[in-house]
Amino acid sequence: MHFKYFEWDERFAKTNGKSPFDTLWDLFQQLLTISSGEVKQALKWLTDLDNEYDITGQFDDGYSLGDFIEELKERGYIENDDGGAGFIMTKKTERSLRKRSLEEIFKDLEKGGVGSHKTPHTGKGLERQPETRKWTQGDDIGQIDSVGTMLNMLNHSSIDAFNLQEDDLEVYETDHYTSNATVLLIDLSHSMILYGEDRITPAKKVAMALSELIMNNYAKDSLDIVAFGNEAWKISVDDLPYLKVGPYHTNTKQGLEVARHILQRKKYANKQIFMITDGKPSCMIENGKLYKNSFGLDRKIVNKVLDEAVKCRRDQITITTFMIAQDPYLQSFVREMTEANKGKAYFASLDNLGGYIFEDYIRNRKKNVK
């Protein structure tokens, strides 16, 4: 256990144990995520909140937003842009946003099970189980149960002569652990901000948290991220805080196609696509042109998406759809696609999206261990 000692600061008593900087930093990170990494906009919102709710008024020593901005620069969280007229986020802030998103999601999840992906199979693996079985050719001798083996030998030995036989050998069962290659598909179509509901911010938080989890806890796994609107394109982890919804339709077909091509190049036991979307497929590329239809479920577009889902199934790629909209009209499409792929689907609210994705990822119910 580690202890950190410091001189008591009376300001902590009014801010739940947080310093003025930490209090504002927590709020500022939320605003940065919503503003897609635009520091100027986040600072404006922070100023508006301070004017309305007098946030800095709780700090006895007169700590102001100006002091906070200076401290952000000193700590390396923001820096001047190329023109020198404004600020931009640094890599340190991007990492902090990913870490914060991970903590935010995990605080509502049951702890445990993080570190590797356990499968229902037993055999040669990484974690020893209490059960034992007879040794067979190829078993790891490091998993031999010495006590059980000795007892078996004594059953047919005497005090004068010990007679160890192959059948006496007992080995511990071990759980299989497997690696995952995951592509996270994020819908950036215009409907993700329609009707006064911000759906893109929770999606970005989940993507940042999932990337942080994999990079820190599942070193052998891979995560690729694909955004899709009128078209689909691969993005990096560093791009996540800056994602914005555009004036796009929903090209689900190309999103799945790009994800499938990425996973085809991966040599992993398990391959999966997590797709976060709130709407029906409404466009596709046909003969080099954008074919679109936002009214109803266009069977021409839907059938192309179903074809892609079947191709993923043939490549042993499971599609898990997280539909963050409760429109019953879309359930028929989701049901069709899930059946075509033999995958899974969840109708998740914005509040429990992270829980659904993380529990499904960590649980790793797939059984095709190679």
Short mmCIF file of C-alpha atoms in Angstrom, two decimals:
data_model
loop_
_atom_site.label_atom_id
_atom_site.label_comp_id
_atom_site.label_asym_id
_atom_site.label_seq_id
_atom_site.Cartn_x
_atom_site.Cartn_y
_atom_site.Cartn_z
CA MET A 1 0.00 0.00 0.00
CA HIS A 2 1.33 3.42 -0.96
CA PHE A 3 0.74 6.65 0.97
CA LYS A 4 1.29 10.17 -0.22
CA TYR A 5 1.68 12.90 2.38
CA PHE A 6 1.26 16.62 1.75
CA GLU A 7 0.42 19.76 3.65
CA TRP A 8 -3.31 20.14 4.28
CA ASP A 9 -5.02 22.68 2.06
CA GLU A 10 -8.27 24.12 3.41
CA ARG A 11 -9.60 24.41 -0.14
CA PHE A 12 -9.99 20.62 -0.22
CA ALA A 13 -12.68 20.80 2.44
CA LYS A 14 -14.99 22.71 0.08
CA THR A 15 -14.27 20.71 -3.07
CA ASN A 16 -14.67 17.12 -1.86
CA GLY A 17 -10.94 16.70 -1.42
CA LYS A 18 -10.05 18.09 -4.84
CA SER A 19 -7.80 21.02 -5.55
CA PRO A 20 -9.24 23.92 -7.56
CA PHE A 21 -7.36 22.71 -10.62
CA ASP A 22 -8.64 19.12 -10.31
CA THR A 23 -12.21 20.35 -9.85
CA LEU A 24 -12.09 22.41 -13.03
CA TRP A 25 -10.01 19.82 -14.90
CA ASP A 26 -12.66 17.14 -14.45
CA LEU A 27 -15.35 19.43 -15.88
CA PHE A 28 -13.07 20.72 -18.63
CA GLN A 29 -12.39 17.17 -19.89
CA GLN A 30 -16.12 16.55 -20.24
CA LEU A 31 -16.48 19.74 -22.23
CA LEU A 32 -13.49 18.83 -24.44
CA THR A 33 -15.12 15.52 -25.34
CA ILE A 34 -18.41 17.20 -26.24
CA SER A 35 -16.66 19.92 -28.25
CA SER A 36 -14.66 17.33 -30.23
CA GLY A 37 -11.37 18.59 -28.87
CA GLU A 38 -11.92 22.29 -29.59
CA VAL A 39 -10.22 23.98 -26.66
CA LYS A 40 -11.64 27.43 -27.45
CA GLN A 41 -15.22 26.14 -27.40
CA ALA A 42 -14.65 24.13 -24.21
CA LEU A 43 -13.18 27.18 -22.44
CA LYS A 44 -16.15 29.29 -23.58
CA TRP A 45 -18.58 26.77 -22.13
CA LEU A 46 -16.56 26.62 -18.94
CA THR A 47 -16.70 30.41 -18.68
CA ASP A 48 -20.47 30.37 -19.24
CA LEU A 49 -20.91 27.76 -16.51
CA ASP A 50 -18.75 29.78 -14.13
CA ASN A 51 -20.77 32.92 -14.81
CA GLU A 52 -24.02 31.08 -14.15
CA TYR A 53 -23.05 28.84 -11.24
CA ASP A 54 -20.03 30.70 -9.77
CA ILE A 55 -17.83 27.60 -9.81
CA THR A 56 -14.66 29.48 -8.93
CA GLY A 57 -16.47 31.23 -6.06
CA GLN A 58 -15.95 28.12 -3.91
CA PHE A 59 -12.18 28.60 -3.99
CA ASP A 60 -11.06 30.71 -1.02
CA ASP A 61 -7.78 31.94 -2.47
CA GLY A 62 -9.38 33.55 -5.53
CA TYR A 63 -8.31 30.86 -7.98
CA SER A 64 -9.75 32.00 -11.33
CA LEU A 65 -10.27 30.57 -14.78
CA GLY A 66 -7.22 32.55 -15.87
CA ASP A 67 -5.17 30.70 -13.25
CA PHE A 68 -6.64 27.43 -14.51
CA ILE A 69 -5.63 28.17 -18.11
CA GLU A 70 -2.10 29.04 -17.04
CA GLU A 71 -1.86 25.81 -15.07
CA LEU A 72 -3.15 23.84 -18.07
CA LYS A 73 -0.25 25.24 -20.09
CA GLU A 74 2.29 24.66 -17.31
CA ARG A 75 1.20 21.02 -16.92
CA GLY A 76 1.38 20.44 -20.65
CA TYR A 77 -2.33 19.84 -21.30
CA ILE A 78 -2.75 22.62 -23.87
CA GLU A 79 -0.42 24.58 -26.08
CA ASN A 80 -0.64 27.48 -28.50
CA ASP A 81 -1.77 26.63 -32.00
CA ASP A 82 0.32 27.43 -35.06
CA GLY A 83 -1.12 30.91 -35.33
CA GLY A 84 -0.56 31.63 -31.66
CA ALA A 85 -4.08 33.02 -31.26
CA GLY A 86 -5.63 29.99 -29.61
CA PHE A 87 -4.93 26.68 -27.91
CA ILE A 88 -4.94 23.04 -28.96
CA MET A 89 -4.89 19.83 -26.97
CA THR A 90 -1.64 17.93 -26.47
CA LYS A 91 -1.01 14.18 -26.60
CA LYS A 92 -1.06 14.23 -22.82
CA THR A 93 -4.64 15.48 -22.85
CA GLU A 94 -5.68 12.87 -25.42
CA ARG A 95 -4.32 10.13 -23.14
CA SER A 96 -6.08 11.68 -20.15
CA LEU A 97 -9.42 11.71 -22.01
CA ARG A 98 -9.04 8.02 -22.85
CA LYS A 99 -8.17 7.17 -19.25
CA ARG A 100 -11.07 9.22 -17.91
CA SER A 101 -13.51 7.52 -20.28
CA LEU A 102 -12.27 4.12 -19.16
CA GLU A 103 -12.70 4.98 -15.48
CA GLU A 104 -16.13 6.46 -16.11
CA ILE A 105 -17.39 3.28 -17.76
CA PHE A 106 -15.73 0.84 -15.38
CA LYS A 107 -17.03 2.50 -12.25
CA ASP A 108 -20.45 1.08 -13.11
CA LEU A 109 -19.21 -2.39 -13.99
CA GLU A 110 -18.53 -5.27 -11.68
CA LYS A 111 -14.82 -5.60 -11.06
CA GLY A 112 -12.91 -8.70 -12.03
CA GLY A 113 -12.17 -10.68 -15.14
CA VAL A 114 -9.97 -8.05 -16.72
CA GLY A 115 -6.64 -9.11 -18.13
CA SER A 116 -7.31 -11.87 -20.64
CA HIS A 117 -10.23 -13.34 -22.53
CA LYS A 118 -11.36 -16.63 -21.00
CA THR A 119 -13.19 -19.20 -23.11
CA PRO A 120 -15.37 -22.12 -22.00
CA HIS A 121 -12.73 -24.64 -23.09
CA THR A 122 -10.22 -26.40 -20.87
CA GLY A 123 -6.87 -27.78 -21.91
CA LYS A 124 -3.46 -26.30 -22.44
CA GLY A 125 -3.68 -22.69 -21.36
CA LEU A 126 -2.51 -20.02 -18.96
CA GLU A 127 -4.45 -20.25 -15.71
CA ARG A 128 -4.31 -23.34 -13.49
CA GLN A 129 -7.62 -24.71 -12.24
CA PRO A 130 -8.15 -26.83 -9.09
CA GLU A 131 -9.41 -29.84 -11.10
CA THR A 132 -6.93 -32.44 -12.32
CA ARG A 133 -6.92 -35.18 -14.96
CA LYS A 134 -4.67 -37.91 -16.30
CA TRP A 135 -1.55 -36.74 -18.12
CA THR A 136 -1.57 -37.17 -21.90
CA GLN A 137 1.14 -36.74 -24.51
CA GLY A 138 1.80 -33.05 -25.16
CA ASP A 139 0.64 -31.77 -21.77
CA ASP A 140 2.83 -29.16 -20.09
CA ILE A 141 4.93 -30.91 -17.43
CA GLY A 142 4.88 -27.67 -15.48
CA GLN A 143 1.21 -28.35 -14.71
CA ILE A 144 1.83 -31.74 -13.04
CA ASP A 145 0.00 -32.24 -9.74
CA SER A 146 2.83 -33.66 -7.63
CA VAL A 147 0.62 -34.61 -4.68
CA GLY A 148 -1.97 -36.40 -6.81
CA THR A 149 0.73 -38.14 -8.80
CA MET A 150 2.44 -39.33 -5.62
CA LEU A 151 -0.80 -40.71 -4.19
CA ASN A 152 -1.50 -42.61 -7.40
CA MET A 153 1.97 -44.12 -7.30
CA LEU A 154 1.62 -45.20 -3.65
CA ASN A 155 -1.49 -47.20 -4.52
CA HIS A 156 0.65 -49.80 -6.27
CA SER A 157 4.00 -49.31 -4.52
CA SER A 158 5.50 -50.58 -1.31
CA ILE A 159 7.60 -48.84 1.31
CA ASP A 160 10.62 -50.63 -0.09
CA ALA A 161 10.05 -49.89 -3.78
CA PHE A 162 8.41 -46.92 -5.39
CA ASN A 163 7.04 -47.68 -8.86
CA LEU A 164 6.08 -44.56 -10.81
CA GLN A 165 4.10 -45.30 -13.97
CA GLU A 166 2.84 -43.09 -16.75
CA ASP A 167 -0.77 -43.60 -15.68
CA ASP A 168 0.08 -42.17 -12.26
CA LEU A 169 0.76 -38.71 -13.65
CA GLU A 170 -1.91 -36.13 -12.87
CA VAL A 171 -1.97 -32.64 -14.40
CA TYR A 172 -4.00 -29.59 -13.48
CA GLU A 173 -6.66 -28.41 -15.87
CA THR A 174 -6.02 -24.97 -17.32
CA ASP A 175 -8.33 -22.43 -18.88
CA HIS A 176 -7.76 -21.39 -22.45
CA TYR A 177 -7.05 -17.74 -23.08
CA THR A 178 -7.30 -16.33 -26.55
CA SER A 179 -6.50 -13.18 -28.46
CA ASN A 180 -9.02 -10.86 -30.08
CA ALA A 181 -8.88 -8.67 -33.15
CA THR A 182 -11.62 -6.08 -32.91
CA VAL A 183 -12.82 -3.37 -35.28
CA LEU A 184 -15.01 -0.71 -33.73
CA LEU A 185 -17.40 0.90 -36.23
CA ILE A 186 -18.71 4.35 -35.32
CA ASP A 187 -21.65 5.93 -37.13
CA LEU A 188 -20.99 9.61 -37.92
CA SER A 189 -24.20 10.22 -39.87
CA HIS A 190 -26.23 13.35 -39.17
CA SER A 191 -28.84 11.46 -37.18
CA MET A 192 -26.31 11.02 -34.36
CA ILE A 193 -27.13 14.57 -33.24
CA LEU A 194 -30.71 14.90 -34.43
CA TYR A 195 -33.76 15.43 -32.22
CA GLY A 196 -31.78 17.27 -29.57
CA GLU A 197 -29.91 14.15 -28.42
CA ASP A 198 -26.12 13.95 -28.45
CA ARG A 199 -25.32 10.34 -29.38
CA ILE A 200 -21.83 10.84 -30.73
CA THR A 201 -20.27 11.85 -27.40
CA PRO A 202 -21.12 8.54 -25.64
CA ALA A 203 -19.90 6.67 -28.72
CA LYS A 204 -16.58 8.53 -28.62
CA LYS A 205 -16.20 7.87 -24.90
CA VAL A 206 -16.70 4.15 -25.43
CA ALA A 207 -14.16 4.12 -28.26
CA MET A 208 -11.58 6.00 -26.17
CA ALA A 209 -12.17 3.76 -23.18
CA LEU A 210 -11.99 0.56 -25.21
CA SER A 211 -8.73 1.64 -26.84
CA GLU A 212 -7.25 2.49 -23.45
CA LEU A 213 -8.36 -0.87 -22.01
CA ILE A 214 -6.81 -2.85 -24.86
CA MET A 215 -3.54 -0.92 -24.92
CA ASN A 216 -3.05 -1.32 -21.18
CA ASN A 217 -4.66 -4.66 -20.31
CA TYR A 218 -4.72 -6.77 -23.47
CA ALA A 219 -1.32 -6.26 -25.06
CA LYS A 220 -1.79 -9.16 -27.49
CA ASP A 221 -5.13 -7.90 -28.79
CA SER A 222 -5.68 -5.41 -31.57
CA LEU A 223 -8.23 -2.64 -31.98
CA ASP A 224 -8.89 -0.79 -35.22
CA ILE A 225 -11.45 1.99 -35.49
CA VAL A 226 -13.52 2.79 -38.57
CA ALA A 227 -15.85 5.77 -38.92
CA PHE A 228 -18.62 5.71 -41.49
CA GLY A 229 -21.02 8.18 -43.05
CA ASN A 230 -21.42 8.49 -46.81
CA GLU A 231 -18.22 6.43 -46.95
CA ALA A 232 -16.10 4.54 -44.43
CA TRP A 233 -12.54 5.34 -43.43
CA LYS A 234 -10.05 4.10 -40.86
CA ILE A 235 -9.02 6.45 -38.06
CA SER A 236 -6.35 6.29 -35.38
CA VAL A 237 -6.80 6.29 -31.61
CA ASP A 238 -5.45 9.86 -31.55
CA ASP A 239 -8.31 10.98 -33.81
CA LEU A 240 -11.05 9.87 -31.41
CA PRO A 241 -11.47 13.04 -29.33
CA TYR A 242 -11.85 15.09 -32.50
CA LEU A 243 -14.59 13.04 -34.18
CA LYS A 244 -17.55 15.07 -35.39
CA VAL A 245 -20.87 14.19 -36.93
CA GLY A 246 -21.16 15.36 -40.51
CA PRO A 247 -23.95 15.92 -43.04
CA TYR A 248 -23.75 12.23 -43.88
CA HIS A 249 -26.08 9.40 -44.74
CA THR A 250 -25.37 5.92 -43.35
CA ASN A 251 -23.19 3.66 -45.49
CA THR A 252 -23.35 0.57 -43.28
CA LYS A 253 -22.36 -1.68 -46.16
CA GLN A 254 -19.01 0.03 -46.74
CA GLY A 255 -18.36 0.26 -43.00
CA LEU A 256 -18.64 -3.51 -42.65
CA GLU A 257 -16.62 -4.04 -45.82
CA VAL A 258 -13.69 -1.91 -44.60
CA ALA A 259 -13.80 -3.64 -41.21
CA ARG A 260 -13.83 -7.07 -42.86
CA HIS A 261 -10.83 -6.25 -45.02
CA ILE A 262 -8.90 -5.07 -41.96
CA LEU A 263 -9.67 -8.27 -40.07
CA GLN A 264 -8.79 -10.50 -43.03
CA ARG A 265 -5.18 -9.37 -42.59
CA LYS A 266 -5.15 -10.25 -38.89
CA LYS A 267 -3.88 -13.64 -37.71
CA TYR A 268 -5.97 -13.91 -34.53
CA ALA A 269 -8.02 -16.71 -33.03
CA ASN A 270 -11.07 -14.48 -32.68
CA LYS A 271 -12.22 -11.66 -34.93
CA GLN A 272 -15.15 -9.38 -34.20
CA ILE A 273 -16.83 -6.17 -35.27
CA PHE A 274 -18.54 -3.87 -32.78
CA MET A 275 -20.84 -1.46 -34.60
CA ILE A 276 -22.31 1.57 -32.83
CA THR A 277 -25.14 3.10 -34.83
CA ASP A 278 -28.48 4.79 -34.33
CA GLY A 279 -30.05 4.42 -37.73
CA LYS A 280 -30.83 2.32 -40.72
CA PRO A 281 -28.51 1.99 -43.73
CA SER A 282 -29.45 4.76 -46.11
CA CYS A 283 -26.75 4.87 -48.79
CA MET A 284 -24.09 2.89 -50.64
CA ILE A 285 -21.57 3.38 -53.41
CA GLU A 286 -22.85 2.07 -56.76
CA ASN A 287 -20.84 2.37 -59.97
CA GLY A 288 -18.65 4.99 -58.32
CA LYS A 289 -21.62 7.16 -57.30
CA LEU A 290 -23.50 7.61 -54.06
CA TYR A 291 -26.88 5.92 -54.12
CA LYS A 292 -29.03 7.17 -51.24
CA ASN A 293 -32.53 6.78 -49.91
CA SER A 294 -33.41 8.15 -46.48
CA PHE A 295 -37.05 7.10 -46.62
CA GLY A 296 -37.85 3.70 -45.18
CA LEU A 297 -35.75 0.59 -45.53
CA ASP A 298 -34.57 0.48 -49.13
CA ARG A 299 -34.31 -3.24 -49.96
CA LYS A 300 -31.58 -2.54 -52.49
CA ILE A 301 -29.37 -1.06 -49.77
CA VAL A 302 -30.43 -3.51 -47.06
CA ASN A 303 -29.68 -6.54 -49.25
CA LYS A 304 -26.15 -5.28 -49.89
CA VAL A 305 -25.63 -4.91 -46.13
CA LEU A 306 -26.93 -8.44 -45.57
CA ASP A 307 -24.54 -9.73 -48.24
CA GLU A 308 -21.68 -8.13 -46.35
CA ALA A 309 -22.86 -9.67 -43.07
CA VAL A 310 -22.82 -13.11 -44.72
CA LYS A 311 -19.28 -12.51 -46.02
CA CYS A 312 -18.19 -11.67 -42.46
CA ARG A 313 -19.77 -14.88 -41.19
CA ARG A 314 -17.90 -16.93 -43.80
CA ASP A 315 -14.68 -15.30 -42.61
CA GLN A 316 -15.63 -16.22 -39.01
CA ILE A 317 -16.07 -12.56 -38.09
CA THR A 318 -18.84 -11.91 -35.60
CA ILE A 319 -20.80 -8.65 -35.85
CA THR A 320 -22.22 -7.25 -32.63
CA THR A 321 -24.56 -4.32 -33.25
CA PHE A 322 -25.20 -1.72 -30.56
CA MET A 323 -28.29 0.18 -31.68
CA ILE A 324 -28.49 3.38 -29.63
CA ALA A 325 -32.02 4.17 -30.72
CA GLN A 326 -35.26 2.65 -29.50
CA ASP A 327 -37.15 2.93 -32.80
CA PRO A 328 -39.11 -0.34 -33.26
CA TYR A 329 -39.05 0.29 -36.99
CA LEU A 330 -35.33 -0.51 -37.07
CA GLN A 331 -35.61 -3.80 -35.22
CA SER A 332 -36.51 -5.75 -38.34
CA PHE A 333 -33.31 -4.63 -40.06
CA VAL A 334 -31.15 -5.39 -37.03
CA ARG A 335 -32.80 -8.79 -36.68
CA GLU A 336 -32.15 -9.62 -40.33
CA MET A 337 -28.50 -8.58 -40.20
CA THR A 338 -27.88 -10.43 -36.94
CA GLU A 339 -29.43 -13.60 -38.34
CA ALA A 340 -27.39 -13.35 -41.55
CA ASN A 341 -24.16 -13.06 -39.57
CA LYS A 342 -25.16 -15.31 -36.65
CA GLY A 343 -24.00 -12.42 -34.49
CA LYS A 344 -25.48 -10.44 -31.63
CA ALA A 345 -27.43 -7.23 -31.21
CA TYR A 346 -28.24 -4.95 -28.30
CA PHE A 347 -30.69 -2.08 -28.11
CA ALA A 348 -28.66 0.04 -25.72
CA SER A 349 -29.45 3.39 -24.20
CA LEU A 350 -26.79 6.07 -24.12
CA ASP A 351 -26.35 5.47 -20.38
CA ASN A 352 -25.54 1.78 -20.63
CA LEU A 353 -23.76 1.64 -24.00
CA GLY A 354 -20.33 1.37 -22.39
CA GLY A 355 -21.46 -1.37 -20.04
CA TYR A 356 -22.87 -3.47 -22.86
CA ILE A 357 -19.74 -3.20 -24.98
CA PHE A 358 -17.24 -3.80 -22.19
CA GLU A 359 -19.08 -6.73 -20.68
CA ASP A 360 -19.41 -8.34 -24.09
CA TYR A 361 -15.77 -7.73 -24.94
CA ILE A 362 -14.38 -9.01 -21.67
CA ARG A 363 -16.70 -11.99 -21.44
CA ASN A 364 -15.61 -13.13 -24.90
CA ARG A 365 -18.22 -15.82 -25.39
CA LYS A 366 -16.81 -17.00 -28.68
CA LYS A 367 -15.78 -20.67 -28.79
CA ASN A 368 -13.65 -20.99 -31.93
CA VAL A 369 -10.31 -21.27 -30.14
CA LYS A 370 -7.48 -22.16 -32.54
#
